[in-house]
mmCIF file of N, CA and C in Angstrom:
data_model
loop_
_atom_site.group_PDB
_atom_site.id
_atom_site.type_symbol
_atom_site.label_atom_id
_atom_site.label_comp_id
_atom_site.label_asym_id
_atom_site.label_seq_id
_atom_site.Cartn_x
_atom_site.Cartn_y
_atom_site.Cartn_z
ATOM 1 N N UNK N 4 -63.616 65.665 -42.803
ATOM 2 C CA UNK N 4 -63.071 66.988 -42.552
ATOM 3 C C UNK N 4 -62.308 67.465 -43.785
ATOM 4 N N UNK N 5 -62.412 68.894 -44.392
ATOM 5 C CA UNK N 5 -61.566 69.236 -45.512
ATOM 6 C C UNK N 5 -60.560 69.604 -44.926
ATOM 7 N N UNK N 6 -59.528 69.050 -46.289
ATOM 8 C CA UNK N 6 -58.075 69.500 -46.250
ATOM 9 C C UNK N 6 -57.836 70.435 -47.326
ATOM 10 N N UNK N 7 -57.290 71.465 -46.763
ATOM 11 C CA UNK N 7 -56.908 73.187 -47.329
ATOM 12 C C UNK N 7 -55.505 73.384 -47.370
ATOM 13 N N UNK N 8 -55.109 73.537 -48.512
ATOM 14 C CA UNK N 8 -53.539 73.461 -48.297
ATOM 15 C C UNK N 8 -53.199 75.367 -48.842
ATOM 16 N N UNK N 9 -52.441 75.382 -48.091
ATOM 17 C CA UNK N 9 -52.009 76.654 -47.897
ATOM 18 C C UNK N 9 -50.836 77.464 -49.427
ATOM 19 N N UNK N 10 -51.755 78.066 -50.179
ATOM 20 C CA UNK N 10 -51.450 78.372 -51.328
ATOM 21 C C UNK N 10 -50.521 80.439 -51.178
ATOM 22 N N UNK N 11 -50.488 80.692 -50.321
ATOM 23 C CA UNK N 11 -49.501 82.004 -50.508
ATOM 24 C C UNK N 11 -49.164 82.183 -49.262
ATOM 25 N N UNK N 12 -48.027 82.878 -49.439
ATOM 26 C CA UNK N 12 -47.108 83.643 -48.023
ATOM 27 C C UNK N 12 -48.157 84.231 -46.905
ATOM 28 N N UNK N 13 -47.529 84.157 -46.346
ATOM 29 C CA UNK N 13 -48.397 85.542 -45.022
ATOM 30 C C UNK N 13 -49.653 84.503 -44.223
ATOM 31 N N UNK N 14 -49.759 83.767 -44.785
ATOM 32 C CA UNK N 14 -51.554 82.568 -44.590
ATOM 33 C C UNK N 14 -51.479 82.713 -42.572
ATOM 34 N N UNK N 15 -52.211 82.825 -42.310
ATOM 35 C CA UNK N 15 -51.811 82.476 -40.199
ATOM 36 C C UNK N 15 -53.062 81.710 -40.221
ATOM 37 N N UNK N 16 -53.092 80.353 -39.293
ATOM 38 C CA UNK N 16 -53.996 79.960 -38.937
ATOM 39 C C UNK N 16 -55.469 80.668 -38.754
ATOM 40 N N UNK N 17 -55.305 81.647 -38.057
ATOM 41 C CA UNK N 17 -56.895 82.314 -37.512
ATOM 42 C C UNK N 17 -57.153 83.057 -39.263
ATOM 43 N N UNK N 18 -56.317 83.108 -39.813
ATOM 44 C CA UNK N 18 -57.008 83.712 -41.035
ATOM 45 C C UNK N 18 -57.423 82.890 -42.330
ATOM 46 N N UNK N 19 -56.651 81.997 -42.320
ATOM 47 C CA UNK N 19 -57.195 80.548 -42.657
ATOM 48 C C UNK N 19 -58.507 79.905 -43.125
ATOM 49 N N UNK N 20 -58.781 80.172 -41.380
ATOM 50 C CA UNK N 20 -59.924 79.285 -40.691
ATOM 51 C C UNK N 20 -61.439 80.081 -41.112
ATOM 52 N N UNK N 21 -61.018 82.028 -41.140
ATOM 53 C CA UNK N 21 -61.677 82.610 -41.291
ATOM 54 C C UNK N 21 -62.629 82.978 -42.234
ATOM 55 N N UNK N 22 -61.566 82.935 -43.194
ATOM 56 C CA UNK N 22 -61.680 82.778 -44.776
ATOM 57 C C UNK N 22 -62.415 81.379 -45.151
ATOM 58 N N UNK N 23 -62.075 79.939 -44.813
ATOM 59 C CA UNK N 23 -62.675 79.236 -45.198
ATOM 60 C C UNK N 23 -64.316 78.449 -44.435
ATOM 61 N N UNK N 24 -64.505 78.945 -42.931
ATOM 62 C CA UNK N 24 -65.998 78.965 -42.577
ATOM 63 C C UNK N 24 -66.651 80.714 -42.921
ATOM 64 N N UNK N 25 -65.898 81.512 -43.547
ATOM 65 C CA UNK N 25 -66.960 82.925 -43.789
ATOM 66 C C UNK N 25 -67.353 83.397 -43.453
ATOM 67 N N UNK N 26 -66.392 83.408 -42.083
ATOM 68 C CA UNK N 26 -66.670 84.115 -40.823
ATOM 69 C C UNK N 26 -65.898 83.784 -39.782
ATOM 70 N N UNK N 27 -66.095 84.444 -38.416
ATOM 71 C CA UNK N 27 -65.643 84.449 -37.180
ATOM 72 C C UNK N 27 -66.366 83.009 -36.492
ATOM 73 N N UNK N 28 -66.014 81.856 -36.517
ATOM 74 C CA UNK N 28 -66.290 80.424 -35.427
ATOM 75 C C UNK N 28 -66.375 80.434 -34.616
ATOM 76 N N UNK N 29 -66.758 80.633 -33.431
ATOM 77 C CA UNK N 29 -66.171 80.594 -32.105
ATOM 78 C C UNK N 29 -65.564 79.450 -31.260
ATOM 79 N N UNK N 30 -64.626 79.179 -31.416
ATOM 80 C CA UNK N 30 -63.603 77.740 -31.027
ATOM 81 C C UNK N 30 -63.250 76.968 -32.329
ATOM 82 N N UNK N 31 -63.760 77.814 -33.431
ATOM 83 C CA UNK N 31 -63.038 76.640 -34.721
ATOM 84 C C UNK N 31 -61.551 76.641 -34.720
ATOM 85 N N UNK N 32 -60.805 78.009 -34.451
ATOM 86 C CA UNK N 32 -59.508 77.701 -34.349
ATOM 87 C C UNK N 32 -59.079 76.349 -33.514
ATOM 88 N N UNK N 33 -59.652 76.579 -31.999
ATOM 89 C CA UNK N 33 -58.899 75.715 -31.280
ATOM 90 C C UNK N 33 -59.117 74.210 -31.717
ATOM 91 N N UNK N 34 -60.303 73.940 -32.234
ATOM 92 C CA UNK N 34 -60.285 72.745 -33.033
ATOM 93 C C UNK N 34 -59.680 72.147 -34.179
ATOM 94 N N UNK N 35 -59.320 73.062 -35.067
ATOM 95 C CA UNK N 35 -58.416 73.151 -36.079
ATOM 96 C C UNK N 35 -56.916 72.785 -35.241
ATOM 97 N N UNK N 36 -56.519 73.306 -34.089
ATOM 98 C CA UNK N 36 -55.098 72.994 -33.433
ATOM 99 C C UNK N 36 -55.444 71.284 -33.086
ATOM 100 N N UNK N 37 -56.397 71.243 -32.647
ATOM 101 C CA UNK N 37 -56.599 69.770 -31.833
ATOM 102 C C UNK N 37 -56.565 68.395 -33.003
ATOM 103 N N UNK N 38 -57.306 69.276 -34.450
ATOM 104 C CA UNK N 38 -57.296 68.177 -35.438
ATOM 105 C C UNK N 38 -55.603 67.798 -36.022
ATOM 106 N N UNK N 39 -54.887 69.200 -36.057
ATOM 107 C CA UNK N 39 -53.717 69.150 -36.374
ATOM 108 C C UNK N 39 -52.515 69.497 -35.154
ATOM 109 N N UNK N 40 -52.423 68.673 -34.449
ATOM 110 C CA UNK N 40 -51.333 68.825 -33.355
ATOM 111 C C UNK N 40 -49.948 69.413 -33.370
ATOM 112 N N UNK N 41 -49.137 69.448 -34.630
ATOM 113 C CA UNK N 41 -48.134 69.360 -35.159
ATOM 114 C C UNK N 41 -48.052 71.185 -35.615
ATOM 115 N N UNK N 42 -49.111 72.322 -35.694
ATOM 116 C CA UNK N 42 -49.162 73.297 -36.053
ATOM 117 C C UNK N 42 -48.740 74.267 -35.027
ATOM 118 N N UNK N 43 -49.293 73.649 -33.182
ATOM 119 C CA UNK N 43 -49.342 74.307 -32.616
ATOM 120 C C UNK N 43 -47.662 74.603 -32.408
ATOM 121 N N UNK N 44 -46.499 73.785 -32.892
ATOM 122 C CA UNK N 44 -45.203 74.006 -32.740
ATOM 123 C C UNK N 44 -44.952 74.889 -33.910
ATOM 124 N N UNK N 45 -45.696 75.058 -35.018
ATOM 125 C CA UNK N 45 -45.027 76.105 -36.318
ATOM 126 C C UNK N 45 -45.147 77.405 -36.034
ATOM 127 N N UNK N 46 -44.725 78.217 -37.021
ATOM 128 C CA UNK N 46 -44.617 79.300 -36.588
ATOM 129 C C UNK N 46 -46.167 80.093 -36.698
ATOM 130 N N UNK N 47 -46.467 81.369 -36.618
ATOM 131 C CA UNK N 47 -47.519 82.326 -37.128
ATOM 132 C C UNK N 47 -47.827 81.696 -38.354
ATOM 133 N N UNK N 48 -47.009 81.980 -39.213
ATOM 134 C CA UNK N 48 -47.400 82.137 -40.936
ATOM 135 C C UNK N 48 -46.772 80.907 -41.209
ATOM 136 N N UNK N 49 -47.768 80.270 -41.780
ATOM 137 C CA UNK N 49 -47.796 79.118 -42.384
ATOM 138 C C UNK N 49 -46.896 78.592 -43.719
ATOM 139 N N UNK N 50 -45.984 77.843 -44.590
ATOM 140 C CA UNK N 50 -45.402 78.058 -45.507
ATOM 141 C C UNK N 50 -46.290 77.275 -46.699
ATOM 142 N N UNK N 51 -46.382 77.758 -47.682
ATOM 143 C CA UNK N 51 -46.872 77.434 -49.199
ATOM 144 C C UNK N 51 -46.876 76.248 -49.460
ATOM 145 N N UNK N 52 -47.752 75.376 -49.163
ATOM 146 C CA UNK N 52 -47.946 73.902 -49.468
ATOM 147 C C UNK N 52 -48.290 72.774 -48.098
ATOM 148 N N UNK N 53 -48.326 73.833 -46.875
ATOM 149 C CA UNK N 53 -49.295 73.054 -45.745
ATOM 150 C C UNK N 53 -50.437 72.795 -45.526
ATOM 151 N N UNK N 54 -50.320 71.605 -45.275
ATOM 152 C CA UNK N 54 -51.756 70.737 -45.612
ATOM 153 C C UNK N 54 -52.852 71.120 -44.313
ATOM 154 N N UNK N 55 -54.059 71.658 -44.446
ATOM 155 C CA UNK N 55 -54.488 71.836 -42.753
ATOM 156 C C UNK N 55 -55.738 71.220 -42.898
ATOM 157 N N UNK N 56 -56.373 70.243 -41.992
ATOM 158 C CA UNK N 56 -57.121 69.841 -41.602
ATOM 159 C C UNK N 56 -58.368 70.735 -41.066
ATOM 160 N N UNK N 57 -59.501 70.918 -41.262
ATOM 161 C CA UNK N 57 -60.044 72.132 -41.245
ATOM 162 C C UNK N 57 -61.290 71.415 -40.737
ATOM 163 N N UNK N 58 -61.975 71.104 -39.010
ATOM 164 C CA UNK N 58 -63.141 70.396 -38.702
ATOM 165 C C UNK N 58 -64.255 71.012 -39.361
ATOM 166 N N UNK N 59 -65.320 69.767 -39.571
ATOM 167 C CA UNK N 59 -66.868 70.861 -40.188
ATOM 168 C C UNK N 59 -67.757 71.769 -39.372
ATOM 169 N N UNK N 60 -68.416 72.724 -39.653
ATOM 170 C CA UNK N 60 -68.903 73.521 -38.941
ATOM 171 C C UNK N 60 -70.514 73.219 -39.572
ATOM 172 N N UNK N 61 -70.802 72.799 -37.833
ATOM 173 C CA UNK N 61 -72.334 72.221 -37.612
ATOM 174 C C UNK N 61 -73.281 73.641 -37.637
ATOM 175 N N UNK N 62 -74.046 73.057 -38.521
ATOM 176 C CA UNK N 62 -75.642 74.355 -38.224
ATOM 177 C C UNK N 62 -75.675 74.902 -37.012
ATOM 178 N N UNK N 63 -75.402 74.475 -35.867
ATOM 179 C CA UNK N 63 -75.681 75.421 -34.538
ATOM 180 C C UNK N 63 -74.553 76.610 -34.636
ATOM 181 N N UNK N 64 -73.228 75.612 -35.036
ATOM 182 C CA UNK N 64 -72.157 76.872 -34.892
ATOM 183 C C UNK N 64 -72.528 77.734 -36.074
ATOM 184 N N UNK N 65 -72.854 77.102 -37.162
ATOM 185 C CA UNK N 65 -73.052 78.500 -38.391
ATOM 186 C C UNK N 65 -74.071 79.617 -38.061
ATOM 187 N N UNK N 66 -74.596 79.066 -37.403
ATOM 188 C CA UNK N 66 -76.184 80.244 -36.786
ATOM 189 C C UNK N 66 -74.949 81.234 -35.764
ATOM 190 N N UNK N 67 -73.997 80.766 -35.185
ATOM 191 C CA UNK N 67 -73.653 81.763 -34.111
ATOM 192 C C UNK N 67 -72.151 82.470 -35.078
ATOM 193 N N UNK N 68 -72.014 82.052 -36.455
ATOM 194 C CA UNK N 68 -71.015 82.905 -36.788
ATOM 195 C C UNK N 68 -70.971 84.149 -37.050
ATOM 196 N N UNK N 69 -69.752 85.045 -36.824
ATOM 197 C CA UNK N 69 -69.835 86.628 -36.740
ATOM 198 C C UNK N 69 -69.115 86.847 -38.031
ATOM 199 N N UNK N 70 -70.163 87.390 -39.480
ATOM 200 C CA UNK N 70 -69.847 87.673 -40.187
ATOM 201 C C UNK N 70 -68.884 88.705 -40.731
ATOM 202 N N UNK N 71 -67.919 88.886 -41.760
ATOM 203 C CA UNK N 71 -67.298 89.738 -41.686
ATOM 204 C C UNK N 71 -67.886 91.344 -42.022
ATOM 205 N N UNK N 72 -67.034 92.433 -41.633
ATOM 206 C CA UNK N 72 -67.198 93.303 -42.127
ATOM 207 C C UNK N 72 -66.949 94.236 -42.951
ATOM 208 N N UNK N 73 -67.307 94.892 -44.057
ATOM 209 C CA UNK N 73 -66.956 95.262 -44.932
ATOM 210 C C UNK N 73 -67.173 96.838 -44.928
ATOM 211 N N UNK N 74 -65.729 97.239 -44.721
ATOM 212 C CA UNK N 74 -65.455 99.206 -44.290
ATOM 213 C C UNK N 74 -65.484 100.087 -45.472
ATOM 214 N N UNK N 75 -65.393 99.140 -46.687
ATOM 215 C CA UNK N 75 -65.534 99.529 -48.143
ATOM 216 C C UNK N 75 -66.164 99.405 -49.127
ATOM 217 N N UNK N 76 -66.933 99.414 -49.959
ATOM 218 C CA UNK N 76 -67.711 99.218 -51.222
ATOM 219 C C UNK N 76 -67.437 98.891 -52.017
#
């Protein structure tokens, strides 16, 4: 499983997670809580140098990810 350590202010879990599978997961968050137990007590925003455990995302789930969208050019 990669470990992603949290490099600027503002970071929240679901945006995290988002940014690093390249898309919308469906249950990667809650797996991400289950790999790291200790998060679900922190706050929203994460502080500059937390280490997060980040599960892999299997070919079935990458086929069902909801890519982002882009409102701008």
């Amino acid at each position: 499983m990669p470990v992603v350590t949290v490099r600027a202010r503002g970071i929240t879990l679901e945006r995290l997670v988002f940014k690093v599978a390249g898309g919308l997961v469906p249950g990667l968050v809650e797996r991400t809580l289950e790999a790291n137990p200790d998060l679900a007590q922190a706050s929203d925003e994460h502080a500059v140098g937390t280490r997060i455990v980040i599960p892999e995302v299997g070919e079935l789930e990458r086929a069902r990810t909801i890519l982002p969208l882009r409102l701008v050019d």
